Every structure is written in structure tokens, then in C-alpha cells.
Tab-separated table of C-alpha atoms and ligand atoms in Angstrom:
chain	number	residue	atom	x	y	z
A	1	UNK	CA	43.203	-0.375	-2.509
A	2	UNK	CA	43.762	-3.479	-4.259
A	3	UNK	CA	42.708	-4.178	-7.921
A	4	UNK	CA	40.290	-6.846	-6.598
A	5	UNK	CA	38.973	-4.824	-4.030
A	6	UNK	CA	38.425	-1.591	-6.781
A	7	UNK	CA	36.615	-4.360	-8.702
A	8	UNK	CA	34.299	-5.657	-6.465
A	9	UNK	CA	33.674	-2.406	-4.398
A	10	UNK	CA	33.260	0.260	-6.983
A	11	UNK	CA	30.113	-1.033	-8.597
A	12	UNK	CA	28.862	-1.529	-5.013
A	13	UNK	CA	29.799	2.391	-4.549
A	14	UNK	CA	28.143	3.220	-7.789
A	15	UNK	CA	24.983	1.320	-7.104
A	16	UNK	CA	24.711	3.292	-3.905
A	17	UNK	CA	25.333	6.518	-5.486
A	18	UNK	CA	22.383	6.012	-8.027
A	19	UNK	CA	20.273	6.021	-5.068
A	20	UNK	CA	21.295	9.518	-4.079
A	21	UNK	CA	18.865	11.629	-5.699
A	22	UNK	CA	15.894	9.454	-4.294
A	23	UNK	CA	17.173	9.557	-1.176
A	24	UNK	CA	18.028	13.386	-0.998
A	25	UNK	CA	14.405	13.857	-2.119
A	26	UNK	CA	13.070	11.514	0.228
A	27	UNK	CA	15.053	12.278	3.454
A	28	UNK	CA	12.896	12.979	6.527
A	29	UNK	CA	9.792	12.197	4.308
A	30	UNK	CA	7.027	9.959	4.921
A	31	UNK	CA	6.646	7.171	2.446
A	32	UNK	CA	3.340	5.025	2.650
A	33	UNK	CA	3.692	1.446	1.837
A	34	UNK	CA	0.793	-0.639	1.116
A	35	UNK	CA	1.576	-4.407	1.281
A	36	UNK	CA	-1.142	-6.388	-0.336
A	37	UNK	CA	-2.299	-9.632	0.636
A	38	UNK	CA	-1.697	-11.153	-2.748
A	39	UNK	CA	1.863	-10.039	-2.431
A	40	UNK	CA	2.417	-11.789	0.659
A	41	UNK	CA	3.067	-15.139	-0.882
A	42	UNK	CA	6.114	-16.561	0.819
A	43	UNK	CA	8.431	-16.311	3.784
A	44	UNK	CA	11.287	-15.184	1.900
A	45	UNK	CA	9.322	-12.427	0.174
A	46	UNK	CA	7.830	-11.181	3.875
A	47	UNK	CA	11.236	-11.148	5.135
A	48	UNK	CA	12.649	-9.103	2.143
A	49	UNK	CA	9.662	-6.575	2.520
A	50	UNK	CA	10.719	-6.301	6.058
A	51	UNK	CA	14.355	-5.857	5.314
A	52	UNK	CA	13.558	-3.022	2.597
A	53	UNK	CA	11.252	-1.171	5.049
A	54	UNK	CA	13.874	-1.031	7.691
A	55	UNK	CA	16.526	0.066	5.145
A	56	UNK	CA	14.310	3.028	4.327
A	57	UNK	CA	13.917	3.993	7.909
A	58	UNK	CA	17.821	3.808	8.545
A	59	UNK	CA	18.147	5.976	5.163
A	60	UNK	CA	16.478	8.500	6.835
A	61	UNK	CA	12.765	8.101	5.625
A	62	UNK	CA	9.715	7.856	7.656
A	63	UNK	CA	8.047	4.559	6.211
A	64	UNK	CA	4.332	3.796	7.351
A	65	UNK	CA	3.118	0.430	6.381
A	66	UNK	CA	-0.574	-0.368	5.499
A	67	UNK	CA	-1.298	-4.024	4.982
A	68	UNK	CA	-3.941	-5.953	3.368
A	69	UNK	CA	-4.829	-9.440	3.823
A	70	UNK	CA	-7.740	-9.993	1.633
A	71	UNK	CA	-6.722	-13.994	0.744
A	72	UNK	CA	-6.022	-14.425	4.325
A	73	UNK	CA	-9.442	-12.996	5.230
A	74	UNK	CA	-11.242	-15.253	2.604
A	75	UNK	CA	-9.282	-18.674	3.827
A	76	UNK	CA	-10.475	-17.646	7.627
A	77	UNK	CA	-13.784	-17.046	6.556
A	78	UNK	CA	-13.741	-20.189	4.713
A	79	UNK	CA	-12.862	-22.267	7.797
A	80	UNK	CA	-15.656	-20.222	9.609
A	81	UNK	CA	-18.002	-21.511	6.764
A	82	UNK	CA	-18.943	-18.001	5.598
A	83	UNK	CA	-18.777	-17.347	1.754
A	84	UNK	CA	-16.695	-14.615	0.514
A	85	UNK	CA	-18.419	-12.117	-1.874
A	86	UNK	CA	-17.183	-8.862	-3.377
A	87	UNK	CA	-19.425	-6.474	-5.013
A	88	UNK	CA	-17.602	-3.182	-6.533
A	89	UNK	CA	-14.273	-4.833	-5.888
A	90	UNK	CA	-15.053	-4.734	-1.987
A	91	UNK	CA	-15.980	-7.512	0.495
A	92	UNK	CA	-19.540	-7.723	1.395
A	93	UNK	CA	-19.024	-7.730	5.397
A	94	UNK	CA	-21.772	-9.154	7.497
A	95	UNK	CA	-21.406	-8.551	11.294
A	96	UNK	CA	-19.894	-12.237	11.738
A	97	UNK	CA	-17.562	-11.679	8.917
A	98	UNK	CA	-16.499	-8.355	10.350
A	99	UNK	CA	-15.345	-10.529	13.452
A	100	UNK	CA	-13.232	-12.389	11.293
A	101	UNK	CA	-11.785	-9.658	9.158
A	102	UNK	CA	-10.889	-7.802	12.344
A	103	UNK	CA	-9.142	-10.985	14.013
A	104	UNK	CA	-7.365	-11.897	10.493
A	105	UNK	CA	-6.190	-8.311	9.727
A	106	UNK	CA	-5.066	-7.074	13.334
A	107	UNK	CA	-4.550	-10.350	15.187
A	108	UNK	CA	-2.618	-12.076	12.348
A	109	UNK	CA	-1.330	-10.391	9.370
A	110	UNK	CA	-0.397	-7.039	11.293
A	111	UNK	CA	1.274	-9.180	14.311
A	112	UNK	CA	3.399	-11.115	11.717
A	113	UNK	CA	4.557	-7.942	10.034
A	114	UNK	CA	5.401	-6.342	12.958
A	115	UNK	CA	7.429	-9.222	14.425
A	116	UNK	CA	9.384	-9.479	11.006
A	117	UNK	CA	10.367	-5.786	11.053
A	118	UNK	CA	11.231	-6.123	14.863
A	119	UNK	CA	13.398	-8.898	13.903
A	120	UNK	CA	15.798	-5.922	13.137
A	121	UNK	CA	15.388	-3.428	16.189
A	122	UNK	CA	12.327	-2.124	18.182
A	123	UNK	CA	10.854	-0.194	15.431
A	124	UNK	CA	7.459	-1.306	14.215
A	125	UNK	CA	4.295	-0.644	16.348
A	126	UNK	CA	0.908	-2.091	14.889
A	127	UNK	CA	-2.341	-0.062	15.240
A	128	UNK	CA	-5.489	-0.346	13.327
A	129	UNK	CA	-7.809	2.670	12.111
A	130	UNK	CA	-9.566	2.425	15.315
A	131	UNK	CA	-6.618	3.314	17.825
A	132	UNK	CA	-6.481	6.956	18.771
A	133	UNK	CA	-9.458	7.835	15.999
A	134	UNK	CA	-6.610	7.274	13.205
A	135	UNK	CA	-9.492	6.276	10.399
A	136	UNK	CA	-12.902	7.201	11.255
A	137	UNK	CA	-15.918	5.917	8.459
A	138	UNK	CA	-19.334	5.902	7.815
A	139	UNK	CA	-21.429	3.017	5.856
A	140	UNK	CA	-20.083	2.794	2.389
A	141	UNK	CA	-23.168	2.075	0.007
A	142	UNK	CA	-21.532	1.759	-3.610
A	143	UNK	CA	-23.632	2.353	-6.551
A	144	UNK	CA	-24.000	-0.539	-8.965
A	145	UNK	CA	-25.400	0.121	-12.472
A	146	UNK	CA	-26.980	3.297	-10.837
A	147	UNK	CA	-28.540	1.454	-7.904
A	148	UNK	CA	-27.113	1.908	-4.039
A	149	UNK	CA	-26.195	-1.500	-2.745
A	150	UNK	CA	-26.165	-2.927	0.713
A	151	UNK	CA	-22.413	-4.330	1.318
A	152	UNK	CA	-22.865	-4.306	5.086
A	153	UNK	CA	-20.036	-3.158	7.455
A	154	UNK	CA	-17.744	-1.892	4.794
A	155	UNK	CA	-16.575	1.796	5.486
A	156	UNK	CA	-16.061	5.297	3.531
A	157	UNK	CA	-13.382	7.016	5.124
A	158	UNK	CA	-14.561	10.393	6.426
A	159	UNK	CA	-11.805	11.666	8.698
A	160	UNK	CA	-8.235	10.849	9.430
A	161	UNK	CA	-6.478	11.671	12.553
A	162	UNK	CA	-2.601	11.435	11.857
A	163	UNK	CA	-1.524	12.229	15.448
A	164	UNK	CA	-0.871	8.719	16.559
A	165	UNK	CA	0.988	7.851	13.474
A	166	UNK	CA	3.014	11.110	13.722
A	167	UNK	CA	3.958	10.293	17.329
A	168	UNK	CA	5.347	7.215	16.576
A	169	UNK	CA	7.304	8.473	13.561
A	170	UNK	CA	8.812	11.027	15.501
A	171	UNK	CA	10.007	8.621	17.943
A	172	UNK	CA	11.800	6.726	15.148
A	173	UNK	CA	9.160	3.999	14.900
A	174	UNK	CA	7.601	2.183	12.130
A	175	UNK	CA	3.576	2.210	12.425
A	176	UNK	CA	1.820	-0.842	11.000
A	177	UNK	CA	-1.725	-0.023	10.070
A	178	UNK	CA	-4.454	-2.352	9.698
A	179	UNK	CA	-7.406	-1.102	7.394
A	180	UNK	CA	-10.152	-1.144	9.927
A	181	UNK	CA	-11.959	1.977	10.764
A	182	UNK	CA	-14.080	3.179	14.020
A	183	UNK	CA	-17.338	4.681	13.213
A	184	UNK	CA	-18.226	8.093	14.578
A	185	UNK	CA	-22.333	7.343	14.984
A	186	UNK	CA	-22.811	3.588	16.004
A	187	UNK	CA	-19.994	2.364	18.299
A	188	UNK	CA	-18.811	-0.505	15.476
A	189	UNK	CA	-15.938	-1.154	13.352
A	190	UNK	CA	-15.920	-0.856	9.625
A	191	UNK	CA	-13.989	-2.905	6.875
A	192	UNK	CA	-12.045	-0.633	4.832
A	193	UNK	CA	-10.152	-1.440	1.570
A	194	UNK	CA	-6.517	-1.412	2.367
A	195	UNK	CA	-5.565	0.490	-0.624
A	196	UNK	CA	-8.267	2.999	0.002
A	197	UNK	CA	-7.051	3.323	3.559
A	198	UNK	CA	-3.267	3.656	2.690
A	199	UNK	CA	-4.070	6.477	-0.138
A	200	UNK	CA	-6.177	8.270	2.469
A	201	UNK	CA	-3.391	8.027	5.026
A	202	UNK	CA	-0.751	9.042	2.543
A	203	UNK	CA	-2.588	12.173	1.772
A	204	UNK	CA	-3.369	13.113	5.262
A	205	UNK	CA	0.131	12.512	6.493
A	206	UNK	CA	1.316	14.710	3.396
A	207	UNK	CA	3.604	11.844	2.348
A	208	UNK	CA	6.127	12.160	-0.589
A	209	UNK	CA	5.393	8.593	-1.770
A	210	UNK	CA	2.712	5.887	-1.814
A	211	UNK	CA	3.855	2.567	-2.970
A	212	UNK	CA	1.350	-0.029	-3.257
A	213	UNK	CA	2.775	-3.491	-3.732
A	214	UNK	CA	0.247	-6.117	-5.559
A	215	UNK	CA	0.563	-9.344	-7.379
A	216	UNK	CA	1.174	-7.803	-10.893
A	217	UNK	CA	3.859	-5.945	-12.577
A	218	UNK	CA	1.783	-2.496	-12.527
A	219	UNK	CA	-1.250	-1.303	-14.331
A	220	UNK	CA	-1.757	-3.258	-17.381
A	221	UNK	CA	-3.067	-1.231	-20.558
A	222	UNK	CA	-5.468	-3.889	-21.858
A	223	UNK	CA	-5.875	-6.506	-18.929
A	224	UNK	CA	-6.343	-9.339	-19.400
A	225	UNK	CA	-5.565	-9.412	-22.846
A	226	UNK	CA	-1.863	-8.015	-22.775
A	227	UNK	CA	0.938	-7.563	-20.156
A	228	UNK	CA	1.870	-4.315	-21.440
A	229	UNK	CA	2.408	-2.140	-18.407
A	230	UNK	CA	1.565	1.515	-18.358
A	231	UNK	CA	4.885	2.947	-17.007
A	232	UNK	CA	3.571	6.322	-16.087
A	233	UNK	CA	0.435	8.430	-16.264
A	234	UNK	CA	-0.868	11.563	-15.134
A	235	UNK	CA	-3.904	12.083	-12.584
A	236	UNK	CA	-5.993	13.418	-15.686
A	237	UNK	CA	-5.240	10.209	-17.578
A	238	UNK	CA	-5.640	7.884	-14.880
A	239	UNK	CA	-9.135	9.440	-14.166
A	240	UNK	CA	-10.104	8.995	-17.749
A	241	UNK	CA	-9.146	5.482	-17.323
A	242	UNK	CA	-10.853	4.604	-14.312
A	243	UNK	CA	-14.366	3.673	-15.647
A	244	UNK	CA	-12.906	0.849	-17.751
A	245	UNK	CA	-11.115	-0.776	-14.614
A	246	UNK	CA	-12.025	-3.847	-12.833
A	247	UNK	CA	-11.716	-5.782	-9.616
A	248	UNK	CA	-8.801	-5.338	-7.367
A	249	UNK	CA	-7.236	-2.548	-9.442
A	250	UNK	CA	-10.418	-0.102	-8.735
A	251	UNK	CA	-9.770	0.616	-5.265
A	252	UNK	CA	-5.808	0.627	-5.978
A	253	UNK	CA	-6.131	3.206	-8.951
A	254	UNK	CA	-8.893	5.078	-7.221
A	255	UNK	CA	-6.300	5.343	-4.089
A	256	UNK	CA	-3.336	6.338	-6.402
A	257	UNK	CA	-5.754	9.302	-7.888
A	258	UNK	CA	-6.817	10.533	-4.545
A	259	UNK	CA	-3.493	10.457	-2.969
A	260	UNK	CA	-1.763	12.619	-5.917
A	261	UNK	CA	-4.701	14.884	-6.003
A	262	UNK	CA	-4.079	15.060	-2.273
A	263	UNK	CA	-0.888	16.308	-2.395
A	264	UNK	CA	1.534	13.160	-2.979
A	265	UNK	CA	4.146	13.533	-5.072
A	266	UNK	CA	4.047	10.253	-6.747
A	267	UNK	CA	1.965	7.166	-6.585
A	268	UNK	CA	3.149	3.822	-7.541
A	269	UNK	CA	1.913	0.392	-8.217
A	270	UNK	CA	4.786	-2.099	-7.998
A	271	UNK	CA	5.415	-5.911	-8.253
A	272	UNK	CA	5.312	-7.074	-4.514
A	273	UNK	CA	6.099	-10.675	-5.814
A	274	UNK	CA	9.666	-9.527	-6.569
A	275	UNK	CA	11.929	-9.761	-3.913
A	276	UNK	CA	13.231	-6.375	-2.687
A	277	UNK	CA	10.835	-4.676	-4.941
A	278	UNK	CA	10.875	-1.489	-2.807
A	279	UNK	CA	14.525	-1.085	-3.378
A	280	UNK	CA	14.425	-1.952	-7.116
A	281	UNK	CA	12.197	0.908	-7.289
A	282	UNK	CA	14.836	3.260	-5.592
A	283	UNK	CA	17.854	1.501	-7.410
A	284	UNK	CA	16.737	2.172	-10.964
A	285	UNK	CA	16.334	5.608	-12.610
A	286	UNK	CA	13.092	4.884	-14.394
A	287	UNK	CA	11.488	2.939	-11.486
A	288	UNK	CA	9.189	-0.198	-12.112
A	289	UNK	CA	5.658	-0.599	-12.160
A	290	UNK	CA	3.299	1.964	-12.984
A	291	UNK	CA	3.677	5.795	-11.703
A	292	UNK	CA	0.871	8.163	-10.991
A	293	UNK	CA	1.877	11.863	-11.116
A	294	UNK	CA	-0.181	15.180	-10.717
A	295	UNK	CA	-0.997	16.694	-13.900
A	296	UNK	CA	1.497	19.686	-13.391
A	297	UNK	CA	4.402	17.085	-13.040
A	298	UNK	CA	3.957	16.290	-16.590
A	299	UNK	CA	7.583	16.611	-18.359
A	300	UNK	CA	9.186	16.294	-14.792
A	301	UNK	CA	10.557	12.809	-15.100
A	302	UNK	CA	12.023	12.650	-11.510
B	401	LIG	N1	-5.518	-3.377	-15.555
B	401	LIG	C1	-5.322	-4.172	-14.597
B	401	LIG	N2	-3.954	-4.194	-14.541
B	401	LIG	C2	-3.196	-5.188	-13.640
B	401	LIG	N3	-4.125	-6.003	-12.739
B	401	LIG	C3	-5.761	-5.735	-12.762
B	401	LIG	C4	-6.251	-5.140	-14.013
B	401	LIG	N4	-7.433	-4.922	-13.962
B	401	LIG	C5	-7.512	-5.939	-12.827
B	401	LIG	N5	-6.431	-6.365	-12.288
B	401	LIG	C6	-6.415	-7.376	-11.295
B	401	LIG	O1	-6.365	-6.563	-9.726
B	401	LIG	C7	-5.524	-7.421	-9.143
B	401	LIG	C8	-4.641	-7.073	-8.065
B	401	LIG	O2	-5.825	-6.584	-7.201
B	401	LIG	P1	-5.822	-7.431	-5.872
B	401	LIG	O3	-6.135	-8.597	-5.962
B	401	LIG	O4	-6.823	-6.235	-4.782
B	401	LIG	O5	-4.458	-7.256	-4.802
B	401	LIG	P2	-3.857	-6.688	-3.540
B	401	LIG	O6	-4.271	-7.910	-2.657
B	401	LIG	O7	-2.375	-6.640	-3.712
B	401	LIG	O8	-4.734	-5.430	-3.187
B	401	LIG	C9	-4.413	-8.232	-10.041
B	401	LIG	O9	-3.963	-9.627	-9.641
B	401	LIG	C10	-5.586	-8.553	-11.316
B	401	LIG	O10	-6.188	-9.770	-11.177
B	402	LIG	C1	-13.999	-3.919	2.143
B	402	LIG	C2	-12.824	-4.877	1.909
B	402	LIG	O1	-12.676	-5.229	0.840
B	402	LIG	N1	-11.674	-4.928	2.612
B	402	LIG	C3	-10.452	-5.674	2.395
B	402	LIG	C4	-9.728	-5.580	3.342
B	402	LIG	C5	-8.194	-6.066	3.223
B	402	LIG	C6	-7.667	-5.811	1.938
B	402	LIG	O2	-7.794	-4.743	1.225
B	402	LIG	O3	-6.621	-6.458	1.335
B	402	LIG	P1	-5.763	-6.726	-0.018
B	402	LIG	O4	-5.242	-5.480	0.105
B	402	LIG	O5	-5.104	-7.779	0.274
B	402	LIG	O6	-6.840	-6.823	-1.002
B	402	LIG	C7	-11.094	-7.156	2.459
B	402	LIG	O7	-11.943	-7.511	3.405
B	402	LIG	O8	-10.192	-8.176	1.868
């Protein structure tokens, strides 16, 4: 080997080898990746996201994408003259708003991600929680200041049927799931927060890891006063912290807790505004962002 080749190729080989423990542990395992609407800020970022997911697929993992689209839904509602309102971190969803939510998530955001992934081969298949009874929900009535509040067609997940997703994975496909649920009782559909849907799917699928890509570096210790990120916390530590959290972080961190309590080995919140954030997570020993681990994993630094 020429000296130049040694100099340029050797560091690349070393970088690949650094990923070996992660790749070994995740080989053949399901990784649920939630791509938040706020992280979908530009075309390059979305294309890099698609590359990372296809890379995982080629590296022998089974990625499942669950996408959000909050800002895209708000923009579309605005165009329809419907005002967006959030309560307990969830969108108040009237019947008319639900039509728009479904149109944007399943008809726009999901189609775009499927298209980007399929530029690399015939991998991505889009579905919503309605398909093959993947996600069933009932009406969610959150408690605010001790009182139940009606927020319309927002669903609380009651059941997950992993059959369709597992069949797609067995066929080498990459499922791309929109967070809309069917209802068991009234023939309607429900709007489900995408973090909640991703976490429920990760637990039901027995995923190794849940990765939540968002528009901050991770969970800030003292938000909005400081940008000190909590790099690692156990399920119990997170549970104690939950009442102090606000806005979009509530469903995200509740989801991470649900996932690790449901058997997922690690749940991570990472900065989706950074190009190739998924690969960065793999290719650094410590990882980036915030990692939630089950209580029994304390002391295990892998
Ligand atoms: N402790 C916290 N750490 C980081 N972000 C927080 C915290 N508390 C609230 N947030 C807010 O949560 C937002 C992320 O949630 P959200 O807007 O729902 O994103 P996404 O579209 O990715 O689901 C951040 O941009 C930030 O404004
Ligand atoms: C009930 C509820 O709030 N649903 C969300 C679904 C989309 C979502 O969660 O998108 P992000 O991940 O980009 O926030 C909404 O209507 O905005």
C-alpha cells in the first residue's frame, strides 16, 4: 500500500471499526427512529436522514421510521383558516382539523420521506396506524389542573398490532409510519403525538433502541435558562423529572420512559438539525444528546 493510501484510508478503517460494537449489538435488531417535524428543516437534512436510515438497513439493522409533522400541520391548518391550539403538549383536534392532520401526515410528510428513502432502492413502504390495525386508540382526555379536558380527536393508544411492520421488515423493507390511529369503537381516526406513537411501537416491536430526532441537542437540565444537556439518565431519574418538563418535551420524555420500561434497551433524544445525527450517534463512543436507560442498566456504559 502506498504511504498516501495508508494515510487516507487507515483513519477511515479506524472510524468504521469504532462502530463495530454498536453494529454488532444492533445486528438484526429493530431500531425505531422518530423524525420530528421541527427537525425536518431543510432538504439537505432530510436527504442526509434518508442516507443514514438506508445505511442502517445495509448494515444489517431493521430501521422503522415514525415521523411527525407538527409545524407542517400548523401551516396547513393556517391555510385552511383553522387556529392551532395545544393543551398538555397535544394539538386540540376538531373533526375538520383531523382531516387536515391526516392529509398532511399521510399524504405529504410520509410521501416525501418514502420518496427520499426510495432514491436508494425499493425499501420504504409508508403506512399509518390505521393500516392493518397497526395502532388502535381511544379518545384521550388529559387532566389539566386536576380537571379532564376535551381536546377532540386525540387518541390514547390502547393496542399495537406489529404484524404489518414485521412482515415488511422480514421482506427487507423500511416501514415509514404516520402517527394516526384507528378507533375500535366509533369508525373514526385519531391524531396521536408522533413521539408517543414511536415509543409505543418501539416497545411493542421489542426494539433495541428508540432514537428521537428533534430540534434541540437533547434534554436540557434547566430549560430555557441553560443549554446544559443531560447526557444520561435512568428510567427512575427521568420519572422524577417528568412533572417539571414542559411543551414538546413532555410526550418525548414520557415516550422514552415508556419505551425503556417496555423493554427497549436505550431511548435517545438527539439533535436532528445536525447532518447525519443518526450516524454520529453510532460513530462516537459516548453518543450525543440524551440517553435514557432502564434502572438495571445503571453502571453499564454501553
Ligand atoms: N427541558 C427541555 N429541554 C429541551 N427542550 C425543551 C425542554 N422543555 C421544553 N423544550 C422544548 O421542546 C421542543 C421539542 O419538542 P417539539 O417542538 O414537540 O419537537 P418535535 O417536532 O421534534 O417533536 C424544543 O424545541 C424546546 O422548545
Ligand atoms: C396529538 C398531537 O399533538 N399530534 C401531533 C402529531 C404530529 C407530531 O407529533 O409531530 P411532531 O413530532 O413534529 O411534533 C400534531 O398534531 O402536531
